[in-house]
Every structure is written in structure tokens, then in C-alpha cells.
Short mmCIF file of C-alpha atoms and ligand atoms in Angstrom, two decimals:
data_model
loop_
_atom_site.label_atom_id
_atom_site.label_comp_id
_atom_site.label_asym_id
_atom_site.label_seq_id
_atom_site.Cartn_x
_atom_site.Cartn_y
_atom_site.Cartn_z
CA UNK A 1 90.27 0.98 52.63
CA UNK A 2 93.78 1.41 52.33
CA UNK A 3 94.30 4.77 54.99
CA UNK A 4 96.45 4.38 57.45
CA UNK A 5 96.59 7.96 59.37
CA UNK A 6 95.61 11.41 59.10
CA UNK A 7 98.54 13.94 59.77
CA UNK A 8 98.33 17.56 61.01
CA UNK A 9 99.87 19.70 57.87
CA UNK A 10 100.72 22.07 60.98
CA UNK A 11 102.20 20.23 64.77
CA UNK A 12 102.93 17.03 63.00
CA UNK A 13 100.69 14.61 64.98
CA UNK A 14 98.52 11.82 63.93
CA UNK A 15 95.28 10.96 63.97
CA UNK A 16 93.46 7.64 63.49
CA UNK A 17 91.14 7.82 60.82
CA UNK A 18 87.84 8.94 61.67
CA UNK A 19 85.26 10.50 58.16
CA UNK A 20 84.01 13.09 60.52
CA UNK A 21 87.07 15.14 61.71
CA UNK A 22 88.30 18.03 59.95
CA UNK A 23 90.93 19.49 61.89
CA UNK A 24 93.48 18.63 64.00
CA UNK A 25 91.37 18.14 67.81
CA UNK A 26 95.44 19.70 69.10
CA UNK A 27 95.73 23.12 67.22
CA UNK A 28 91.80 23.48 66.25
CA UNK A 29 91.30 26.70 63.53
CA UNK A 30 94.15 28.59 63.93
CA UNK A 31 92.36 31.96 65.09
CA UNK A 32 94.51 34.49 63.15
CA UNK A 33 96.78 31.79 61.80
CA UNK A 34 96.25 29.15 59.57
CA UNK A 35 93.85 26.32 60.01
CA UNK A 36 95.12 22.98 61.31
CA UNK A 37 94.41 21.28 57.89
CA UNK A 38 94.88 17.81 58.32
CA UNK A 39 96.21 15.43 55.34
CA UNK A 40 95.29 11.45 54.73
CA UNK A 41 98.03 8.93 54.59
CA UNK A 42 97.79 5.26 53.17
CA UNK A 43 99.55 2.05 53.54
CA UNK A 44 101.41 3.03 50.45
CA UNK A 45 103.37 -0.56 49.45
CA UNK A 46 99.60 -2.23 49.97
CA UNK A 47 97.89 0.37 47.99
CA UNK A 48 101.02 0.49 45.08
CA UNK A 49 100.01 -3.05 44.10
CA UNK A 50 95.90 -3.15 44.14
CA UNK A 51 96.53 0.13 42.86
CA UNK A 52 98.01 -0.92 39.43
CA UNK A 53 96.05 -4.20 39.40
CA UNK A 54 93.02 -1.76 39.42
CA UNK A 55 93.79 0.27 36.81
CA UNK A 56 95.16 -2.58 34.99
CA UNK A 57 92.08 -4.81 35.64
CA UNK A 58 89.69 -2.07 34.93
CA UNK A 59 90.64 0.21 32.24
CA UNK A 60 87.23 1.56 32.28
CA UNK A 61 86.23 5.79 33.25
CA UNK A 62 85.18 5.39 36.44
CA UNK A 63 86.52 6.83 39.76
CA UNK A 64 86.38 3.57 41.13
CA UNK A 65 89.46 2.51 39.57
CA UNK A 66 91.57 4.71 41.89
CA UNK A 67 89.59 3.16 44.78
CA UNK A 68 93.26 1.78 46.24
CA UNK A 69 94.26 5.59 46.86
CA UNK A 70 90.41 7.18 48.10
CA UNK A 71 88.98 7.27 51.81
CA UNK A 72 86.02 4.90 50.56
CA UNK A 73 85.08 1.46 51.42
CA UNK A 74 83.79 1.05 48.09
CA UNK A 75 82.98 3.35 44.76
CA UNK A 76 79.16 3.43 45.21
CA UNK A 77 77.09 4.92 41.52
CA UNK A 78 77.84 8.76 41.95
CA UNK A 79 76.90 10.95 38.15
CA UNK A 80 79.33 10.07 36.13
CA UNK A 81 82.40 11.62 37.26
CA UNK A 82 85.79 12.50 35.18
CA UNK A 83 87.40 10.60 32.36
CA UNK A 84 87.49 13.91 30.71
CA UNK A 85 89.00 15.13 27.49
CA UNK A 86 93.29 16.05 27.83
CA UNK A 87 93.04 18.03 24.61
CA UNK A 88 95.76 19.05 22.75
CA UNK A 89 95.48 22.97 22.55
CA UNK A 90 97.83 23.40 19.21
CA UNK A 91 96.97 26.46 17.94
CA UNK A 92 97.24 28.12 21.52
CA UNK A 93 100.62 26.44 21.64
CA UNK A 94 102.29 27.46 18.71
CA UNK A 95 101.22 30.99 19.62
CA UNK A 96 102.62 30.61 22.66
CA UNK A 97 105.51 28.89 21.01
CA UNK A 98 105.43 25.63 23.18
CA UNK A 99 105.06 22.22 21.09
CA UNK A 100 103.17 20.54 23.72
CA UNK A 101 100.43 21.94 25.69
CA UNK A 102 96.80 20.03 27.00
CA UNK A 103 93.89 21.29 28.65
CA UNK A 104 92.60 19.21 30.68
CA UNK A 105 89.01 20.47 30.24
CA UNK A 106 87.22 19.57 33.76
CA UNK A 107 84.24 21.52 32.68
CA UNK A 108 82.62 17.77 31.27
CA UNK A 109 81.92 16.70 34.31
CA UNK A 110 78.34 16.81 35.55
CA UNK A 111 77.84 19.78 36.95
CA UNK A 112 80.58 21.72 34.80
CA UNK A 113 83.53 21.64 37.19
CA UNK A 114 86.62 19.68 38.58
CA UNK A 115 84.38 20.02 41.95
CA UNK A 116 82.66 16.69 40.92
CA UNK A 117 85.58 15.08 41.83
CA UNK A 118 85.56 16.11 45.44
CA UNK A 119 81.47 15.32 45.82
CA UNK A 120 81.86 12.07 44.19
CA UNK A 121 84.06 11.07 46.89
CA UNK A 122 82.10 12.70 49.43
CA UNK A 123 78.49 11.51 49.02
CA UNK A 124 80.36 7.91 48.64
CA UNK A 125 81.34 8.83 52.44
CA UNK A 126 78.29 10.03 53.33
CA UNK A 127 75.84 6.80 52.15
CA UNK A 128 79.03 4.82 53.59
CA UNK A 129 78.60 6.15 56.97
CA UNK A 130 74.80 7.12 56.98
CA UNK A 131 74.76 11.08 56.87
CA UNK A 132 71.76 12.11 55.23
CA UNK A 133 72.44 15.70 55.78
CA UNK A 134 75.25 17.50 54.26
CA UNK A 135 76.44 20.49 53.91
CA UNK A 136 79.05 23.37 52.22
CA UNK A 137 79.94 26.84 51.77
CA UNK A 138 80.38 27.87 47.85
CA UNK A 139 80.72 30.38 45.28
CA UNK A 140 78.75 28.22 43.18
CA UNK A 141 80.53 25.41 41.49
CA UNK A 142 80.87 23.36 44.54
CA UNK A 143 77.09 24.19 46.03
CA UNK A 144 75.96 23.05 42.22
CA UNK A 145 78.09 19.86 42.42
CA UNK A 146 77.08 18.90 46.22
CA UNK A 147 73.31 19.55 44.53
CA UNK A 148 73.81 17.94 41.52
CA UNK A 149 74.81 14.44 43.35
CA UNK A 150 72.75 14.98 46.14
CA UNK A 151 69.89 14.27 44.19
CA UNK A 152 70.88 11.14 42.48
CA UNK A 153 72.19 9.50 45.97
CA UNK A 154 68.83 10.96 48.09
CA UNK A 155 71.02 13.04 50.61
CA UNK A 156 69.41 16.69 51.66
CA UNK A 157 71.62 19.79 49.69
CA UNK A 158 71.80 22.76 52.40
CA UNK A 159 74.28 24.84 50.33
CA UNK A 160 75.68 28.34 51.51
CA UNK A 161 76.39 31.02 48.89
CA UNK A 162 77.88 34.76 48.83
CA UNK A 163 75.28 37.77 48.11
CA UNK A 164 76.86 38.29 45.02
CA UNK A 165 75.72 34.49 43.47
CA UNK A 166 74.64 35.24 40.20
CA UNK A 167 70.56 34.15 38.99
CA UNK A 168 72.23 31.08 36.76
CA UNK A 169 74.01 29.56 39.89
CA UNK A 170 70.60 30.30 42.03
CA UNK A 171 68.70 28.53 39.27
CA UNK A 172 71.09 25.28 39.03
CA UNK A 173 70.68 24.87 42.61
CA UNK A 174 66.63 24.98 42.64
CA UNK A 175 66.38 22.60 40.28
CA UNK A 176 68.35 20.24 41.68
CA UNK A 177 66.08 20.77 45.29
CA UNK A 178 68.99 21.90 47.05
CA UNK A 179 67.89 23.97 50.24
CA UNK A 180 69.73 27.70 49.80
CA UNK A 181 70.96 30.12 51.99
CA UNK A 182 72.07 32.96 50.34
CA UNK A 183 74.58 34.90 53.03
CA UNK A 184 74.49 38.74 53.37
CA UNK A 185 77.98 38.94 52.59
CA UNK A 186 81.11 37.53 50.43
CA UNK A 187 82.18 34.49 50.69
CA UNK A 188 84.05 34.15 53.64
CA UNK A 189 80.92 35.09 55.40
CA UNK A 190 79.12 32.31 53.75
CA UNK A 191 82.15 29.58 54.54
CA UNK A 192 81.60 30.90 58.42
CA UNK A 193 78.11 30.66 58.37
CA UNK A 194 77.89 27.49 56.70
CA UNK A 195 80.60 25.83 59.36
CA UNK A 196 78.31 27.23 62.13
CA UNK A 197 75.03 26.25 61.32
CA UNK A 198 76.34 23.13 60.09
CA UNK A 199 77.78 21.84 62.94
CA UNK A 200 75.21 23.02 65.09
CA UNK A 201 72.57 21.23 63.26
CA UNK A 202 74.72 17.55 62.66
CA UNK A 203 75.44 17.96 58.72
CA UNK A 204 77.72 16.75 57.22
CA UNK A 205 80.38 18.88 55.96
CA UNK A 206 81.80 19.25 51.88
CA UNK A 207 84.30 22.45 52.68
CA UNK A 208 86.73 21.10 51.00
CA UNK A 209 89.21 24.16 53.00
CA UNK A 210 88.47 21.99 55.75
CA UNK A 211 87.09 18.38 55.42
CA UNK A 212 90.59 16.63 54.13
CA UNK A 213 88.84 13.66 52.56
CA UNK A 214 87.56 16.28 49.51
CA UNK A 215 91.13 16.93 48.69
CA UNK A 216 91.58 13.06 48.29
CA UNK A 217 88.31 13.41 45.32
CA UNK A 218 90.14 16.48 43.45
CA UNK A 219 93.94 14.35 43.29
CA UNK A 220 92.18 12.19 40.70
CA UNK A 221 92.52 14.85 38.47
CA UNK A 222 96.43 14.10 38.32
CA UNK A 223 95.65 10.67 38.48
CA UNK A 224 93.87 10.89 35.06
CA UNK A 225 96.52 13.33 33.38
CA UNK A 226 99.31 11.18 34.05
CA UNK A 227 97.29 7.96 33.06
CA UNK A 228 96.38 9.71 29.78
CA UNK A 229 100.25 10.44 29.02
CA UNK A 230 101.15 6.72 30.20
CA UNK A 231 102.41 8.00 32.84
CA UNK A 232 105.16 9.79 32.01
CA UNK A 233 104.49 13.12 33.57
CA UNK A 234 103.68 16.20 32.69
CA UNK A 235 106.77 19.02 33.00
CA UNK A 236 104.14 22.15 34.06
CA UNK A 237 100.47 21.75 35.36
CA UNK A 238 98.61 25.08 36.48
CA UNK A 239 95.35 25.76 38.03
CA UNK A 240 93.64 28.89 39.16
CA UNK A 241 93.93 28.95 43.33
CA UNK A 242 91.36 30.00 45.79
CA UNK A 243 91.65 28.21 49.21
CA UNK A 244 94.57 26.56 47.54
CA UNK A 245 93.14 22.80 47.75
CA UNK A 246 92.66 21.79 43.98
CA UNK A 247 95.86 22.91 43.35
CA UNK A 248 97.63 21.28 46.59
CA UNK A 249 95.39 18.07 45.62
CA UNK A 250 96.96 17.95 41.58
CA UNK A 251 100.47 18.32 43.98
CA UNK A 252 99.48 15.24 46.42
CA UNK A 253 97.99 13.38 43.47
CA UNK A 254 101.14 13.28 41.37
CA UNK A 255 103.52 13.00 44.57
CA UNK A 256 101.21 10.07 45.20
CA UNK A 257 101.96 8.36 41.68
CA UNK A 258 105.56 9.06 42.16
CA UNK A 259 105.51 7.61 45.21
CA UNK A 260 104.17 4.49 44.10
CA UNK A 261 106.39 3.55 41.38
CA UNK A 262 103.84 4.94 38.55
CA UNK A 263 105.64 8.24 37.48
CA UNK A 264 109.27 9.29 38.30
CA UNK A 265 109.25 12.99 38.78
CA UNK A 266 106.48 15.46 39.12
CA UNK A 267 105.25 18.21 37.74
CA UNK A 268 105.74 22.17 38.44
CA UNK A 269 103.07 23.36 39.71
CA UNK A 270 101.97 27.20 38.60
CA UNK A 271 99.00 28.53 41.12
CA UNK A 272 96.98 31.82 39.89
CA UNK A 273 95.30 34.28 41.35
CA UNK A 274 93.30 37.53 40.61
CA UNK A 275 95.64 40.72 40.48
CA UNK A 276 92.82 42.65 42.54
CA UNK A 277 92.51 39.58 45.07
CA UNK A 278 95.90 38.37 46.02
CA UNK A 279 95.96 36.60 49.60
CA UNK A 280 98.62 33.71 48.67
CA UNK A 281 100.63 35.57 46.14
CA UNK A 282 100.91 38.25 48.31
CA UNK A 283 101.89 35.47 50.44
CA UNK A 284 104.13 33.09 49.08
CA UNK A 285 105.76 35.89 45.97
CA UNK A 286 105.69 38.80 48.31
CA UNK A 287 103.22 40.82 45.84
CA UNK A 288 101.52 43.44 47.72
CA UNK A 289 98.26 42.63 49.00
CA UNK A 290 94.87 43.77 47.19
CA UNK A 291 91.82 42.23 48.38
CA UNK A 292 89.23 44.43 45.42
CA UNK A 293 86.65 42.55 43.83
CA UNK A 294 87.44 39.84 40.38
CA UNK A 295 85.60 38.98 38.20
CA UNK A 296 87.17 35.40 38.45
CA UNK A 297 84.43 34.68 41.10
CA UNK A 298 84.92 31.06 41.88
CA UNK A 299 88.75 32.11 43.11
CA UNK A 300 87.39 35.25 45.20
CA UNK A 301 88.61 33.78 48.84
CA UNK A 302 90.22 36.65 50.82
CA UNK A 303 90.78 33.90 54.25
CA UNK A 304 91.97 31.33 51.85
CA UNK A 305 91.97 28.12 54.17
CA UNK A 306 94.31 25.69 52.44
CA UNK A 307 97.48 27.41 52.39
CA UNK A 308 99.48 24.84 54.61
CA UNK A 309 98.55 22.42 52.46
CA UNK A 310 99.23 24.41 49.30
CA UNK A 311 102.66 25.41 50.72
CA UNK A 312 104.37 22.19 51.02
CA UNK A 313 102.78 21.05 47.54
CA UNK A 314 104.39 24.24 45.96
CA UNK A 315 107.59 23.41 47.93
CA UNK A 316 107.99 19.35 46.93
CA UNK A 317 107.22 20.48 43.31
CA UNK A 318 109.37 23.35 43.12
CA UNK A 319 106.39 25.60 42.16
CA UNK A 320 105.48 28.94 42.10
CA UNK A 321 102.11 31.31 41.70
CA UNK A 322 101.37 34.24 39.74
CA UNK A 323 98.30 36.91 39.94
CA UNK A 324 96.93 37.83 36.46
CA UNK A 325 94.95 41.35 35.65
CA UNK A 326 91.02 40.25 35.36
CA UNK A 327 91.37 42.09 31.86
CA UNK A 328 93.86 39.12 30.45
CA UNK A 329 91.63 36.62 31.92
CA UNK A 330 88.75 37.96 29.88
CA UNK A 331 91.51 38.08 26.25
CA UNK A 332 92.35 34.62 27.64
CA UNK A 333 88.44 33.02 27.97
CA UNK A 334 88.29 34.27 24.08
CA UNK A 335 90.83 32.41 23.28
CA UNK A 336 90.02 29.56 24.80
CA UNK A 337 87.21 29.29 22.89
CA UNK A 338 88.31 30.74 19.67
CA UNK A 339 91.43 28.99 19.22
CA UNK A 340 90.31 25.52 21.47
CA UNK A 341 86.37 25.42 21.45
CA UNK A 342 86.54 25.65 25.11
CA UNK A 343 83.89 27.41 26.43
CA UNK A 344 85.26 28.28 30.26
CA UNK A 345 84.41 30.29 33.03
CA UNK A 346 86.57 33.14 33.71
CA UNK A 347 88.27 31.46 36.72
CA UNK A 348 89.28 29.20 34.25
CA UNK A 349 90.81 30.95 31.73
CA UNK A 350 93.41 32.95 34.62
CA UNK A 351 95.91 29.78 33.93
CA UNK A 352 96.40 30.69 29.83
CA UNK A 353 96.99 34.30 31.28
CA UNK A 354 99.57 33.62 33.31
CA UNK A 355 101.05 31.12 30.77
CA UNK A 356 101.35 34.28 28.23
CA UNK A 357 102.29 36.35 31.14
CA UNK A 358 105.08 33.90 31.94
CA UNK A 359 105.78 32.27 28.00
CA UNK A 360 109.22 34.07 27.93
CA UNK A 361 110.26 32.05 31.26
CA UNK A 362 109.78 28.79 29.08
CA UNK A 363 111.85 26.94 26.23
CA UNK A 364 109.02 25.28 24.45
CA UNK A 365 110.02 22.42 24.56
CA UNK A 366 108.46 22.05 28.43
CA UNK A 367 104.74 19.26 28.02
CA UNK A 368 102.14 21.56 29.73
CA UNK A 369 98.63 20.90 31.12
CA UNK A 370 96.30 23.51 31.95
CA UNK A 371 93.51 22.45 34.21
CA UNK A 372 90.53 24.38 33.02
CA UNK A 373 88.73 24.04 36.06
CA UNK A 374 84.78 24.99 35.57
CA UNK A 375 82.18 26.51 32.11
CA UNK A 376 79.56 28.29 33.68
CA UNK A 377 80.07 31.36 31.91
CA UNK A 378 78.26 33.57 34.20
CA UNK A 379 80.47 35.55 36.16
CA UNK A 380 79.87 38.90 37.72
ZN1 LIG B 1 98.20 19.92 64.78
#
């Protein structure tokens, strides 16, 4: 493994690698303030040589080719993750005035969302460290992902979901044989319950907002996008934002590729929230705070936990956050289906809705990638 240390994004203190360390031991959970998120650092000189060799030698589809920049000793057999298509969306691009618009179709992952990338790494760590019982809280996708991957790996999955979780999502969880805990409250309450019970029971946490290693799995989507574009990085990458982990992970992935010399610049990150539930847009862009119900259930997070990580990546990439109405997401969802043949969940259509909103801020020459994060279309 090439990990050098963990570093607190709040106080800057360094910690040695520990598979079970979530938040910074000095800063703790942070109370009303941000949780003290840890970031994984590698010996980049060594990793650079191994990473390039691995990509060249294997030229394969498995996330195993990215092992030199992952927190794993080996890459165990998991459900076949990643290697999703980067689809040129010519009609959508033409209609919006863009010459180069791609859709990174993460709905093609085994349980239909980008969360599978994080779970692939997480399950590897659980197996590697002999941890048979695992847990997470989730609006649906992360829980389903954990349930599916645990089934193949022989782990016991404990999943915590909000009270408004759809019947379809519950059905997926039950089919995979997960132990489902339905909270009496929203996602934020389910999260708190999972942390309390999970810690008491000694289960291993797949809560991406806290566990620093999940981001390492998610960043592989950036590695893949870059590889699919022959390491000529796009100008803009867009994704929906709930806790902030996914977009921050994408930013980290591109930064690491620049650090090891595979790309020479990083794309501008654009994160999208629902206008009705916009804590991060409010915090970073000054929009009036709204905490209402939204159909974008996968980003319905009232208290984002990974804001520090997101803030760093937005700053590094000169990125921005934007909000869109539910109605705009529903129109975009229909357009993804009817102009690109891609069935996406409402949350995952947020980025296209945002691109339409921002179109006049671009020249049309930019190379833009929209990460379509999930394809389960059963949101409330
Ligand atoms: Zn700290």
C-alpha cells in the first residue's frame, strides 16, 4: 500500500494509516461546526510509477488497475465495478450550444449508481481487515450498494434508511438480504442512528461522509474519465451534491492525476443542489437558505457533513455550486431519456438542469462531462 498518512482537513494534524479511523482524534465530531474529515495521502512519487505501469500493463476494466492510489493491499473480487461508458451526448450538446458534451453513465454499475465505486473499496477493506459486519445510512443508493456487494463478499450488511424511502429501494435491500433499519425520521436522523448503533455494536462504517476511504473509491470515476479522454482533462465536470463527498472525490481524483503527471490541468467542478434544499449553495454562494422537501431524494441532506472537503476541491478547481428547481430537474430527466437514451434518477438530472441554466456563461467550446450518478427512478 502507498498510503503515507491521513490528514485532518480542519486542524491539519497528521495521523498514521488506520483502517478504522474516521474523524480526527483531536477535533472530533465538531458539534455545530463541521466534522473533522480526514484525507488520505500517498507516497506520490512511488505511486506515480506504479499507477502508470498498472494502467499500461493491465489495460483492463477492473478498478484493480488503480490499486497504487487506493487504500488496499490487494483488490479482491467484487461485483464488476466501474468501466462505465463516457457517452458523447451530441443532440443535447447541440441544443445547448456545446460541441463537446459527455455523459459519464454511472447507472451502469452493478447496483445502478456511482456509490458502487466506494463500496468496492470499502468491502475490500472490510475483508482485508477481517470485519464481518458492516453498516451505513443512506437515502437508498449507498445502502443498496452495500447490500449487494456484501452479499457476494459474505458480509452482514446493516443499513439505515429514512422513513420516506421508496418501496422499490426497500425491495432491493430485502432481496439482497440486508438487515434494514427504517428510521422514524429523515436521512439526517438515519445517519445519526447508524453512527450510534454501529459504533456500539462494533460494526465497520460505510458512511462516506465520515469514513475517509470511501472517497478513495469514488475518485476512480475521475481516473476513468481522464483515461477515456486519453488523459486530456475536460474543462468542466458536473455532479449533484448532498453531503459533498462525490464531487469532492472527483476533484481529488483529477488533482492526483495532475500530481503524478498524467494530466496537466484539472477541470472546473460544478456541484448542483436542489433549490428547495440548498445548504451548501447557501453557505458557499450566498443563496438564501431553504430546507424544504425535494424530489431529488439522493441529495436531500439538511446538514452536509463533508463541506470542508468540498470547499477545498471547489477552491482548487475554481469551481462553483448552483441550485435548480425540482421542475427543471424533471424536464432534464426527460431530456436525458429522450435525447440521450439514458434513464437517470431525478437527482442525477440536476447537473443537466444546471448546465442549461449556466449555458450563457460558457463559450460553447468547453469540453464538459456530466456525471450521471444513478439510475433508480423511484424517487418520491
Ligand atoms: Zn483535526
